[in-house]
Coordinates of C-alpha atoms in Angstrom, one line a residue:
Chain T
X1 CA 0.0 0.0 0.0
X2 CA 2.8 2.4 1.0
X3 CA 4.3 3.0 -2.5
X4 CA 0.9 4.2 -3.8
X5 CA 1.7 7.5 -2.1
X6 CA 4.7 8.0 -4.4
X7 CA 2.7 7.7 -7.6
X8 CA 2.0 10.9 -9.6
X9 CA -1.7 11.4 -10.6
X10 CA -0.8 10.3 -14.2
X11 CA 0.8 7.1 -12.9
X12 CA -2.0 6.4 -10.5
X13 CA -4.5 6.9 -13.3
X14 CA -2.7 4.3 -15.4
X15 CA -2.5 1.8 -12.5
X16 CA -6.3 2.3 -11.9
X17 CA -7.1 1.7 -15.5
X18 CA -5.0 -1.4 -15.6
X19 CA -6.7 -2.5 -12.4
X20 CA -3.4 -2.9 -10.6
X21 CA -5.0 -1.0 -7.8
X22 CA -8.5 0.1 -7.0
X23 CA -9.7 3.6 -6.2
X24 CA -10.8 2.3 -2.8
X25 CA -7.3 1.0 -2.0
X26 CA -5.7 4.3 -3.2
X27 CA -8.2 6.4 -1.1
X28 CA -7.6 4.2 2.0
X29 CA -3.9 4.8 1.6
X30 CA -4.4 8.5 1.5
X31 CA -6.8 8.6 4.5
X32 CA -4.1 6.6 6.5
X33 CA -1.4 9.0 5.3
X34 CA -3.5 12.0 6.4
X35 CA -3.9 10.4 9.8
X36 CA -0.2 9.6 10.1
X37 CA 0.8 13.3 9.3
X38 CA -1.8 15.0 11.5
X39 CA 0.9 17.0 13.2
X40 CA 1.4 19.0 10.0
X41 CA -2.1 20.4 10.5
X42 CA -2.8 20.6 6.8
X43 CA -6.4 19.2 7.0
X44 CA -9.0 21.2 8.9
X45 CA -11.7 18.6 8.2
X46 CA -11.4 15.0 6.9
X47 CA -14.3 13.5 4.9
X48 CA -13.2 9.9 5.0
X49 CA -16.7 8.3 4.7
X50 CA -17.5 10.5 1.7
X51 CA -14.1 9.7 0.1
X52 CA -14.7 6.0 0.4
X53 CA -18.2 6.3 -1.0
X54 CA -16.8 8.3 -4.0
X55 CA -14.0 5.8 -4.4
X56 CA -16.4 2.9 -4.5
X57 CA -18.4 4.7 -7.2
X58 CA -15.1 5.4 -9.1
X59 CA -14.3 1.6 -9.0
X60 CA -17.7 0.9 -10.5
X61 CA -17.2 3.4 -13.3
X62 CA -13.7 2.0 -14.0
X63 CA -15.2 -1.5 -14.2
X64 CA -17.9 -0.4 -16.6
X65 CA -15.6 1.6 -18.8
X66 CA -17.1 5.1 -18.0
X67 CA -14.1 6.5 -16.1
X68 CA -13.6 10.3 -16.2
X69 CA -10.2 12.0 -16.6
X70 CA -9.6 12.1 -12.8
X71 CA -11.4 8.9 -11.9
X72 CA -10.5 7.6 -8.5
X73 CA -7.8 10.2 -7.8
X74 CA -7.9 11.5 -4.1
X75 CA -7.9 15.3 -3.9
X76 CA -7.8 17.8 -1.0
X77 CA -9.8 21.0 -1.2
X78 CA -8.7 24.4 0.1
X79 CA -11.3 25.4 2.7
X80 CA -12.2 28.4 0.6
X81 CA -14.2 26.3 -1.9
X82 CA -17.8 25.7 -0.9
X83 CA -18.5 22.0 -0.7
X84 CA -22.2 20.9 -0.4
X85 CA -22.9 19.4 3.0
X86 CA -19.3 19.8 4.2
X87 CA -18.4 22.7 6.6
X88 CA -16.6 25.5 4.8
X89 CA -15.0 28.2 7.0
X90 CA -12.4 30.0 5.0
X91 CA -10.4 29.2 8.2
X92 CA -12.2 32.1 9.9
X93 CA -14.1 32.1 13.2
X94 CA -16.9 34.1 11.6
X95 CA -17.7 31.1 9.3
X96 CA -17.4 28.3 11.8
X97 CA -20.3 25.9 11.4
X98 CA -21.2 27.2 7.9
X99 CA -22.4 24.3 5.8
X100 CA -23.1 25.3 2.2
X101 CA -26.1 23.9 0.4
X102 CA -24.2 24.2 -2.9
X103 CA -20.9 23.1 -4.5
X104 CA -18.4 25.5 -6.1
X105 CA -18.2 25.2 -9.9
X106 CA -14.5 24.2 -9.8
X107 CA -15.0 21.4 -7.3
X108 CA -18.2 20.2 -9.0
X109 CA -16.1 19.8 -12.2
X110 CA -13.5 17.8 -10.4
X111 CA -16.2 15.4 -9.0
X112 CA -17.8 15.3 -12.5
X113 CA -14.5 13.9 -13.8
X114 CA -14.3 11.3 -11.1
X115 CA -12.0 12.8 -8.5
X116 CA -12.4 11.7 -4.8
X117 CA -12.6 14.3 -2.1
X118 CA -10.4 13.6 1.0
X119 CA -11.3 16.7 3.0
X120 CA -10.8 20.4 3.5
X121 CA -7.4 22.0 3.7
X122 CA -5.9 24.7 5.9
X123 CA -5.3 28.2 4.6
X124 CA -4.9 31.7 5.9
X125 CA -8.1 33.3 7.1
X126 CA -10.0 34.4 4.0
X127 CA -6.8 33.7 2.1
X128 CA -5.1 36.7 3.6
X129 CA -1.5 35.8 4.5
X130 CA 1.7 34.3 3.3
X131 CA 2.5 31.8 6.0
X132 CA -0.9 30.2 6.8
X133 CA -0.5 31.8 10.3
X134 CA -3.7 33.8 10.2
X135 CA -5.8 30.6 10.1
X136 CA -8.2 30.2 13.0
X137 CA -7.0 26.5 13.1
X138 CA -3.4 27.5 13.5
X139 CA -0.7 27.2 10.8
X140 CA -0.2 24.3 8.4
X141 CA 3.4 23.0 8.7
X142 CA 5.8 22.4 5.9
X143 CA 6.9 18.7 5.7
X144 CA 10.4 20.0 4.8
X145 CA 12.7 21.1 7.5
X146 CA 16.2 22.5 7.6
X147 CA 17.4 20.8 10.8
X148 CA 14.4 18.6 11.8
X149 CA 13.6 20.7 14.8
X150 CA 12.0 24.0 13.9
X151 CA 8.6 23.9 12.2
X152 CA 8.7 25.8 8.9
X153 CA 5.9 27.7 7.2
X154 CA 4.2 25.9 4.4
X155 CA 3.6 29.3 2.9
X156 CA 0.3 30.9 2.3
X157 CA -2.4 31.4 1.8
X158 CA -2.9 27.8 0.4
X159 CA -0.5 26.3 3.0
X160 CA -2.5 23.2 3.7
X161 CA -2.8 22.4 -0.1
X162 CA 1.0 22.7 -0.6
X163 CA 1.8 20.8 2.6
X164 CA -0.5 17.9 1.9
X165 CA 0.6 17.3 -1.7
X166 CA 4.3 17.4 -0.5
X167 CA 3.7 15.2 2.5
X168 CA 1.9 12.5 0.5
X169 CA -1.5 13.1 2.3
X170 CA -3.2 14.3 -0.9
X171 CA -2.4 13.3 -4.5
X172 CA -3.5 16.7 -5.7
X173 CA -5.1 19.7 -4.2
X174 CA -7.1 22.8 -5.1
X175 CA -5.8 26.3 -4.2
X176 CA -6.6 29.9 -4.9
X177 CA -4.1 32.7 -5.8
X178 CA -4.9 36.4 -5.3
X179 CA -1.3 37.6 -5.0
X180 CA 0.8 34.4 -5.0
X181 CA -1.2 32.1 -2.7
X182 CA -0.7 29.1 -5.0
X183 CA 2.8 29.8 -6.3
X184 CA 4.6 30.8 -3.1
X185 CA 3.5 27.8 -0.9
X186 CA 4.2 25.5 -3.9
X187 CA 7.8 26.8 -4.0
X188 CA 8.2 26.5 -0.2
X189 CA 7.0 22.8 -0.2
X190 CA 8.7 21.6 -3.4
X191 CA 5.5 21.0 -5.5
X192 CA 4.0 22.4 -8.7
X193 CA 1.5 25.3 -8.3
X194 CA -0.3 27.0 -11.2
X195 CA -2.3 30.2 -11.2
X196 CA -4.4 30.2 -14.4
X197 CA -5.3 33.3 -16.5
X198 CA -7.9 35.4 -14.7
X199 CA -11.3 34.1 -16.0
X200 CA -10.2 30.5 -16.8
X201 CA -11.6 28.9 -13.7
X202 CA -15.0 30.0 -12.4
X203 CA -15.0 31.9 -9.1
X204 CA -18.6 30.8 -8.3
X205 CA -18.8 29.2 -4.9
X206 CA -15.3 30.2 -3.8
X207 CA -15.3 32.5 -0.8
X208 CA -14.4 35.9 -2.3
X209 CA -11.3 37.8 -1.2
X210 CA -10.4 40.3 -4.0
X211 CA -12.7 39.5 -6.9
X212 CA -10.6 41.1 -9.7
X213 CA -7.6 39.1 -8.6
X214 CA -8.8 35.8 -7.2
X215 CA -8.2 32.7 -9.4
X216 CA -8.4 29.0 -8.6
X217 CA -5.6 26.6 -9.6
X218 CA -4.0 23.1 -9.0
X219 CA -1.3 21.9 -6.7
X220 CA 0.4 18.7 -8.0
X221 CA 3.6 16.7 -7.7
X222 CA 4.6 17.3 -11.3
X223 CA 3.9 19.4 -14.4
X224 CA 1.9 16.8 -16.3
X225 CA -0.4 16.3 -13.3
X226 CA -0.9 20.1 -13.2
X227 CA -2.1 20.2 -16.8
X228 CA -4.4 17.2 -16.1
X229 CA -6.1 18.8 -13.1
X230 CA -6.2 22.3 -14.6
X231 CA -8.1 21.0 -17.6
X232 CA -10.8 19.7 -15.3
X233 CA -11.0 22.9 -13.2
X234 CA -11.2 25.3 -16.2
X235 CA -14.1 26.2 -18.4
X236 CA -16.7 28.9 -19.0
X237 CA -19.4 29.3 -16.3
X238 CA -22.4 31.5 -16.8
X239 CA -22.7 31.9 -13.0
X240 CA -19.4 34.0 -12.9
X241 CA -19.7 37.1 -15.1
X242 CA -15.9 37.4 -15.3
X243 CA -15.6 33.8 -16.5
X244 CA -13.9 33.6 -20.0
X245 CA -15.6 31.8 -22.8
X246 CA -12.2 30.8 -24.3
X247 CA -11.1 27.4 -25.7
X248 CA -8.4 25.6 -23.7
X249 CA -5.2 25.2 -25.8
X250 CA -3.9 21.6 -26.4
X251 CA -1.9 21.1 -23.1
X252 CA -0.9 17.5 -23.8
X253 CA 0.9 18.5 -27.0
X254 CA 2.5 21.4 -25.2
X255 CA 3.9 19.0 -22.5
X256 CA 5.7 17.0 -25.2
X257 CA 6.9 20.0 -27.3
X258 CA 10.4 21.5 -27.4
X259 CA 11.2 25.0 -26.3
X260 CA 13.6 25.2 -29.2
X261 CA 13.4 28.7 -30.8
X262 CA 11.2 30.1 -28.0
X263 CA 12.1 33.6 -26.7
X264 CA 12.3 33.7 -22.9
X265 CA 12.2 37.2 -21.2
X266 CA 14.5 37.9 -18.2
X267 CA 13.2 41.0 -16.4
X268 CA 16.0 43.1 -15.0
X269 CA 13.7 44.5 -12.3
X270 CA 13.4 41.0 -10.6
X271 CA 17.0 41.3 -9.4
X272 CA 16.4 42.2 -5.7
X273 CA 18.7 43.5 -3.1
X274 CA 19.2 41.0 -0.3
X275 CA 17.8 38.0 -2.2
X276 CA 19.0 34.6 -1.1
X277 CA 22.2 33.7 -3.0
X278 CA 20.9 30.3 -3.8
X279 CA 17.8 31.8 -5.5
X280 CA 20.0 34.1 -7.7
X281 CA 22.1 31.0 -8.6
X282 CA 19.0 28.9 -9.3
X283 CA 17.5 31.7 -11.6
X284 CA 20.8 31.7 -13.5
X285 CA 20.8 27.9 -13.7
X286 CA 17.2 28.0 -15.0
X287 CA 18.3 30.4 -17.8
X288 CA 21.1 28.0 -18.8
X289 CA 18.7 25.0 -18.8
X290 CA 16.4 26.8 -21.2
X291 CA 19.3 27.8 -23.5
X292 CA 20.6 24.2 -23.5
X293 CA 17.2 23.1 -24.6
X294 CA 17.3 25.6 -27.5
X295 CA 15.5 28.6 -26.2
X296 CA 16.8 32.2 -26.6
X297 CA 17.1 34.5 -23.7
X298 CA 15.9 38.1 -24.1
X299 CA 16.6 40.8 -21.5
X300 CA 13.4 42.7 -20.9
X301 CA 12.2 45.5 -18.6
X302 CA 9.0 45.6 -16.6
X303 CA 9.6 49.2 -15.3
X304 CA 6.6 49.3 -12.9
X305 CA 7.4 46.1 -11.0
X306 CA 8.4 48.0 -7.8
X307 CA 4.9 49.5 -7.6
X308 CA 3.1 46.2 -7.9
X309 CA 3.0 45.5 -4.1
X310 CA 1.8 48.9 -3.0
X311 CA -0.8 48.8 -5.8
X312 CA -1.9 45.3 -4.7
X313 CA -2.2 46.5 -1.0
X314 CA -4.8 49.1 -2.1
X315 CA -6.8 47.1 -4.6
X316 CA -7.0 43.8 -2.7
X317 CA -8.0 45.3 0.7
X318 CA -10.5 47.6 -1.1
X319 CA -12.2 44.7 -2.8
X320 CA -12.0 42.6 0.4
X321 CA -13.6 45.3 2.5
X322 CA -16.5 45.2 0.1
X323 CA -16.7 41.4 -0.2
X324 CA -16.5 40.9 3.6
X325 CA -19.4 43.2 4.3
X326 CA -21.6 40.2 3.9
X327 CA -20.5 38.7 7.2
X328 CA -23.0 40.4 9.3
X329 CA -24.2 37.8 11.8
X330 CA -27.6 37.6 10.1
X331 CA -27.6 35.1 7.3
X332 CA -24.8 32.7 8.2
X333 CA -21.9 32.2 10.5
X334 CA -21.4 33.4 14.0
X335 CA -23.4 36.1 15.8
X336 CA -22.4 38.0 18.9
X337 CA -25.4 39.7 20.6
X338 CA -24.3 43.1 22.1
X339 CA -25.9 46.4 22.9
X340 CA -29.3 47.3 21.8
X341 CA -29.2 48.0 18.1
X342 CA -28.6 46.1 14.8
X343 CA -25.3 48.1 14.4
X344 CA -24.1 47.1 17.8
X345 CA -24.7 43.5 16.8
X346 CA -22.8 43.9 13.5
X347 CA -19.8 45.5 15.1
X348 CA -19.5 43.0 17.9
X349 CA -20.0 40.0 15.6
X350 CA -17.4 41.3 13.1
X351 CA -14.9 42.3 15.8
X352 CA -15.1 38.8 17.4
X353 CA -15.3 36.8 14.1
X354 CA -12.4 38.3 12.1
X355 CA -8.8 37.9 13.1
X356 CA -6.2 40.8 13.3
X357 CA -4.9 40.6 9.7
X358 CA -8.4 40.5 8.2
X359 CA -9.5 43.4 10.3
X360 CA -6.4 45.4 9.3
X361 CA -7.1 44.8 5.6
X362 CA -10.8 45.7 6.0
X363 CA -9.7 48.9 7.7
X364 CA -7.2 49.8 5.0
X365 CA -9.7 49.0 2.2
X366 CA -12.5 51.0 3.9
X367 CA -10.2 54.0 4.3
X368 CA -9.0 53.7 0.6
X369 CA -12.6 53.7 -0.6
X370 CA -13.9 56.4 1.8
X371 CA -15.0 59.9 0.7
X372 CA -12.1 62.2 0.1
X373 CA -9.5 59.4 -0.3
X374 CA -10.9 57.4 -3.2
X375 CA -9.0 59.2 -5.9
X376 CA -5.8 59.4 -4.0
X377 CA -5.6 55.7 -3.2
X378 CA -8.1 53.5 -5.1
X379 CA -8.2 55.3 -8.4
X380 CA -4.4 55.9 -8.3
X381 CA -3.8 52.2 -7.7
X382 CA -6.1 51.3 -10.6
X383 CA -4.1 53.6 -12.9
X384 CA -0.8 52.1 -11.8
X385 CA -2.4 48.7 -12.3
X386 CA -2.9 49.6 -16.0
X387 CA 0.8 50.6 -16.3
X388 CA 1.8 47.2 -14.8
X389 CA -0.4 45.4 -17.3
X390 CA 1.0 47.5 -20.1
X391 CA 4.5 46.5 -19.1
X392 CA 3.6 42.8 -19.6
X393 CA 1.6 43.5 -22.9
X394 CA 4.7 45.1 -24.3
X395 CA 7.0 42.3 -23.0
X396 CA 4.8 39.6 -24.6
X397 CA 5.1 41.4 -28.0
X398 CA 8.8 40.4 -27.8
X399 CA 8.9 37.2 -25.8
X400 CA 6.8 34.0 -25.4
X401 CA 7.4 33.5 -21.7
X402 CA 9.1 35.1 -18.7
X403 CA 11.4 33.3 -16.2
X404 CA 11.7 34.6 -12.6
X405 CA 12.3 33.2 -9.2
X406 CA 9.1 32.2 -7.4
X407 CA 10.0 33.6 -4.0
X408 CA 12.7 35.9 -2.6
X409 CA 13.6 33.2 0.1
X410 CA 13.1 29.6 1.1
X411 CA 10.5 28.6 3.7
X412 CA 11.0 30.5 7.0
X413 CA 10.3 29.3 10.6
X414 CA 6.8 29.5 11.9
X415 CA 6.0 31.8 14.8
X416 CA 8.7 34.4 14.1
X417 CA 7.1 37.6 15.5
X418 CA 6.3 39.9 12.6
X419 CA 6.2 43.4 14.0
X420 CA 5.8 44.9 10.6
X421 CA 3.1 43.5 8.3
X422 CA 5.0 44.9 5.3
X423 CA 7.8 42.3 5.8
X424 CA 5.3 39.6 5.3
X425 CA 3.8 41.3 2.3
X426 CA 7.3 41.3 0.6
X427 CA 7.0 37.5 0.2
X428 CA 4.8 38.0 -2.8
X429 CA 7.0 40.5 -4.6
X430 CA 7.5 38.1 -7.6
X431 CA 4.0 36.7 -7.7
X432 CA 1.7 39.7 -7.3
X433 CA 2.4 41.3 -10.7
X434 CA 0.8 38.4 -12.6
X435 CA -2.5 38.8 -10.6
X436 CA -2.6 42.5 -11.3
X437 CA -2.1 41.8 -15.0
X438 CA -4.4 38.7 -15.1
X439 CA -1.8 36.5 -16.7
X440 CA -1.0 32.9 -15.8
X441 CA 2.0 31.8 -13.7
X442 CA 3.5 28.5 -12.6
X443 CA 5.9 27.6 -9.8
X444 CA 8.1 24.6 -10.6
X445 CA 10.4 23.1 -7.9
X446 CA 13.9 23.3 -9.4
X447 CA 16.6 23.3 -6.6
X448 CA 17.5 23.5 -3.0
X449 CA 18.7 26.2 -0.6
X450 CA 22.1 25.8 1.3
X451 CA 20.1 24.2 4.1
X452 CA 18.3 21.7 1.9
X453 CA 15.0 23.4 1.5
X454 CA 13.1 23.4 -1.9
X455 CA 13.2 26.5 -4.2
X456 CA 11.0 27.2 -7.1
X457 CA 11.3 29.0 -10.5
X458 CA 8.3 30.9 -11.9
X459 CA 7.2 30.9 -15.5
X460 CA 4.8 33.6 -16.7
X461 CA 3.1 33.7 -20.1
X462 CA 0.6 35.8 -21.9
X463 CA -3.1 35.6 -21.0
X464 CA -4.8 32.4 -22.2
X465 CA -1.5 30.8 -23.2
X466 CA -1.2 28.1 -20.5
X467 CA 0.1 25.9 -23.3
X468 CA 3.2 28.1 -23.5
X469 CA 3.5 28.1 -19.7
X470 CA 3.4 24.3 -19.5
X471 CA 5.8 23.9 -22.4
X472 CA 8.5 25.9 -20.5
X473 CA 7.6 24.4 -17.1
X474 CA 7.9 20.8 -18.5
X475 CA 11.4 21.7 -19.9
X476 CA 12.5 23.2 -16.5
X477 CA 11.2 20.2 -14.7
X478 CA 13.1 17.8 -16.9
X479 CA 16.3 19.7 -16.7
X480 CA 16.1 20.3 -13.0
X481 CA 15.3 16.7 -12.2
X482 CA 14.0 17.8 -8.7
X483 CA 13.6 14.8 -6.5
X484 CA 13.6 14.1 -2.8
X485 CA 11.1 13.2 -0.1
X486 CA 10.6 15.7 2.7
X487 CA 11.6 14.4 6.2
X488 CA 8.0 14.6 7.4
X489 CA 6.4 12.7 4.4
X490 CA 3.7 10.2 5.3
X491 CA 5.9 7.3 4.4
X492 CA 8.5 8.5 6.9
X493 CA 5.8 8.9 9.5
X494 CA 4.6 5.4 8.7
Chain C
X1 CA -2.5 62.0 5.0
X2 CA -1.9 60.6 8.4
X3 CA -4.4 58.5 10.3
X4 CA -5.1 59.5 13.9
X5 CA -7.3 57.9 16.6
X6 CA -10.4 59.8 15.4
X7 CA -9.9 58.5 11.9
X8 CA -9.5 55.0 13.2
X9 CA -12.8 55.4 15.0
X10 CA -14.5 56.7 11.9
X11 CA -13.1 53.9 9.6
X12 CA -14.1 51.3 12.2
X13 CA -17.6 52.7 12.3
X14 CA -17.8 52.6 8.4
X15 CA -16.5 49.0 8.4
X16 CA -18.8 48.0 11.3
X17 CA -15.9 46.8 13.4
X18 CA -15.9 47.3 17.1
X19 CA -12.4 48.6 17.8
X20 CA -11.9 49.1 21.5
X21 CA -10.6 52.5 22.7
X22 CA -7.3 51.0 24.0
X23 CA -6.4 49.5 20.6
X24 CA -7.1 52.6 18.4
X25 CA -3.7 54.1 18.9
X26 CA -1.9 50.9 17.9
X27 CA -4.1 50.4 14.8
X28 CA -3.5 54.0 13.8
X29 CA 0.2 53.3 13.8
X30 CA -0.2 50.1 11.8
X31 CA -2.3 51.8 9.2
X32 CA 0.1 54.7 8.9
X33 CA 3.0 52.3 8.3
X34 CA 1.2 50.7 5.5
X35 CA -0.1 53.9 4.0
X36 CA 3.3 55.6 4.0
X37 CA 4.7 52.6 2.1
X38 CA 1.8 53.0 -0.4
X39 CA 2.6 56.7 -0.8
X40 CA 5.4 55.5 -3.2
X41 CA 2.7 55.3 -5.9
X42 CA 2.7 59.1 -5.8
X43 CA 6.0 59.0 -7.8
X44 CA 4.2 57.5 -10.8
X45 CA 2.8 60.0 -13.4
X46 CA -0.7 58.7 -14.0
X47 CA -2.2 61.9 -15.4
X48 CA -3.1 60.4 -18.7
X49 CA -3.8 56.8 -17.6
X50 CA -7.2 55.3 -17.7
X51 CA -7.9 53.3 -14.5
X52 CA -8.0 49.5 -14.9
X53 CA -10.9 47.9 -13.0
X54 CA -10.9 44.6 -14.8
X55 CA -8.4 42.6 -16.9
X56 CA -11.0 40.5 -18.7
X57 CA -11.4 42.9 -21.7
X58 CA -15.0 41.8 -22.2
X59 CA -18.0 43.7 -21.2
X60 CA -20.3 42.1 -18.7
X61 CA -22.5 39.5 -20.3
X62 CA -26.3 39.9 -20.2
X63 CA -28.7 37.1 -19.9
X64 CA -32.4 36.8 -20.6
X65 CA -34.5 38.4 -17.8
X66 CA -36.0 35.1 -16.7
X67 CA -36.2 33.4 -13.3
X68 CA -33.7 30.5 -13.2
X69 CA -33.6 29.7 -9.5
X70 CA -35.6 30.0 -6.4
X71 CA -37.9 28.3 -3.9
X72 CA -35.0 27.6 -1.6
X73 CA -36.1 29.2 1.6
X74 CA -35.0 26.3 3.7
X75 CA -31.5 26.2 2.1
X76 CA -31.1 30.0 2.5
X77 CA -32.1 29.9 6.2
X78 CA -30.2 26.7 7.0
X79 CA -27.1 28.6 8.3
X80 CA -28.9 31.6 9.9
X81 CA -27.9 32.2 13.6
X82 CA -31.6 33.0 14.3
X83 CA -34.7 32.5 12.2
X84 CA -38.5 32.5 12.6
X85 CA -41.4 31.7 10.3
X86 CA -39.2 31.7 7.2
X87 CA -37.4 34.9 8.0
X88 CA -34.0 36.0 9.4
X89 CA -34.3 37.5 12.8
X90 CA -32.4 40.7 13.6
X91 CA -32.4 43.0 16.6
X92 CA -35.2 45.5 16.6
X93 CA -34.5 48.3 14.0
X94 CA -37.8 50.4 14.3
X95 CA -39.4 51.6 17.5

């Protein structure tokens, strides 16, 4: 049973089709793995009975020849996706006990294609954070460690997703990425994380953070699995007015294609002061790998890069302050009775239900949208956002894809006191621009830090060109040959 | 544009967040740190730049004005902290 946990989704699918294993056996192995790695705190809710029922149905469909593209593959779901009949909290006290009557479009498509749901995964409260430390359930832990003693951050906000896929307690997992929440934790945990083009995956049924930036995407062990899962998650949905009615490019062909003759942009603004030396070296190595494979490097400039974070920290909180107005203690979630009036009840409920970081962002967003400050902050940020998008539009006139580091550092220890929220925000310096521009990005594990922690490279492509993205990512993966089992993998916990 | 205690009180009120008196000073400090970092955007000349609200490039789609959903009172009330006779219950709002 144990070596099931080392199979990629593509390998597991073949083994299931050849009936070398059953979906039930595979699911049992993952349920046991999740139990064995409980100390990583990456699941906030296990749905073992539901998983076994879904697996039994998958076994029937495999037997009668009607298997879907993800038939029998056990998947974890970030606790930001509404799952019918299963508590969905966004890892916030204000949504404790909320059981949706409906299923998000993205997860319904995964189940349509035969995937098995293992449970709900830990994340930062309302996806606001870069270390999974704002979760009401406490942080998810990275299965990797530098010295085996200190617990390291799995990253955030999709920390539980990255941790579970890396630790062998989920074969694949869903995530969402508003400013790097898929790509940063994927890099920290040594797995593949992809943020699709804005509009590719429906946002319907996903707890909203910043609606013009949020996008769902897959966490997987390798690039081919990422394309497989992404194809199931993507597609037009009339229930999301920003959903794109665009045909998915041929990803399977892209995975096999050569990067020969492709132009890869190297943005000079992504050279950062104080960046980990190993990351600078890995970025250089990544460029050499692509040249060896026949690609051509093109120096490019994205001049407004340095304004991406401040722009993001106006736009995302502004949209969040509006989206989170719905948590009023009336329709769902927790209610705190206080004072005499309706307003007293609202204020007490929201103060008790939201954590510090969420309250901070609601306050910033409310301020930026308030009378007298709207033009100076929100409008200004929207204007700079256009300049950032223009930078990318101009770059993609010259190049097919862009190569950057995924994060400015390797995973850091949990519980380090952050006096300054801006230090935490800087984690997303390489990932935020793609959200502002709406373009896809993927983080591929490609090397290690001096202390043996995984590091990722990021590939960006033009909007709706996930085929280009996967072509370059597959090449990097092959050249890097990243392997290794984290010390706290389920098999080690055995 | 510096945020003081009174501004914190005002924003908290707009956001319907009960921020206790003894935390207002600290929050003013945190907001000022973030806002002064954001001031950096002032360097960028945006005088001729159209604000970007959405990257989709398509206009919002319209659908036929037909009822496509409904009759889900029980589903809608299922998560309510308090309900009665098919309605949400809130503290008294009119005398």
